[in-house]
Steps between C-alpha positions, in 0.01 A plus 500: 500500500151606401392144524622469850300801598197387327531161676526679850186727404294197394578313817414802706175560309389128544619483867172646649279243305716209617515621854124538525438166361741382760307666775171383381632121483663529849181643639299208358752256628468651853136475478490149403751407777285668760200296372688179501606566871125554583404188337768309669400624824148377429629176392679469829157567684314237293775250586467581858125432474557176333744389793236612748217296312733197470591515869136527601430192275747322685402592821132410405624161387688446824177613716674796659247731633337536160114469505358221274434644137246395284542382120393852407774662713766289358380575142519868565866471632584277187333759278705796671836288474432451132436879436814580696708253315354644165583857622870402570539332155355801348755722704773282388400532138473868511847530658659311218313717246621829655847389532519392138359855396727686746814316364487638126454858644811465717692364204374785282593780737844338578569481123410863448718623785795280381455656137486851640815446690667367213432787277581755766841329530558487133401870458735599792794309328427673169506861677834418667643390156386823363621706786827338489540543131410881534759551787785328282386697190542823710825411659650422169367839377671686781819309461491620125442841605781505728728372254409787243548736793853389563611464131337817360555714813129606478217437747194300345192558714295185570126575435260455795304226305823290518535540875346251759235648714699631815844442348779750483420783271110425512292805550348533852359723747648607841219340708401209265739225615538382146875442512575130543877448461697423790653843652288724271275806570296742307717805433454783237209327350644166432641179682862546592758333739487642846754779548862367541456178319531422123285306259621163341321463150629141490359391844218751487573592856649803711854426639700685763804468270557402116753244405526735185337828438315614185406802315135567629405703805214553735424841640430638844346852438594800706777291698874506497808366688688769684892469557574156301578633166782350312448706171360828384381602159405842419302645207385167425161309418326221646580245220889590507478448879354153450751421250787609716385303785444181282863542351701619791807279571669661778228383753167316483232763442188367684299828520509871392311829585409727230384863549328606159474867591877529549598232256717317758561128547661336799612145460512260805634149584250484787113480516247626771525176694878556541503843623249520762215744587728801554628505142168411349352840439177615347574762247235646259764612252672155455399151406684183609564202242592150600651266266353176410684161440617375172 
């Protein structure tokens, strides 16, 4: 895992140098291309001049309105034609040399880009493998904790370091937007399922209803369900209230309200979304506990 990170850091560290070289090479290629265009335009002008001279010579030979020229004039024309032909030849050779110089630069730049793309894809694949491995390890760890909870009738807390960022149970702030699990929100300082829905550890999602219910709960502070109680426990503790809800056989206990000041517990087969707004009450004396899936 450390090697994967080092590889990523090394790629990032070298990236500005490679990109800077790529920009310099691209600039040089653009400048050479511009020069080639200018030289080609000059070549066209020279070619046009040669055509004009050739037409003039043919017209002269045919006697078309061309004044008689002396040997000296013909010699000057021949010399001009020779110079123009030499210039055209020089331009052609220059084009060939520049194209030969330009090709290796393009090949080098393309090779660097291809190599960089391959390294980025390789590191992305390594990071994905690491992430998947960590997810599997955490899921296995949580499953073992659930088995311990069921068999030993105790609640083992998952340390924050073992939780995914934004997953159910992860620490959060009310306005931070850290909670990423579907159907979750930040409540009471940690990511929990929204009121009225239960957390499924196996699916790592919040569900409207569980196929089976487990032995863990999520808290909604200072809220209770009014008028939908199926069983009342007096002179009890929070731990005993949880145990009774988890083991009740006369009905499926999906939530309970606990009043610590009065040591009273009210078990219910309903959750907030079942009872409506009229029965969902803000009460500073009580806390509502909704049961998670198995």
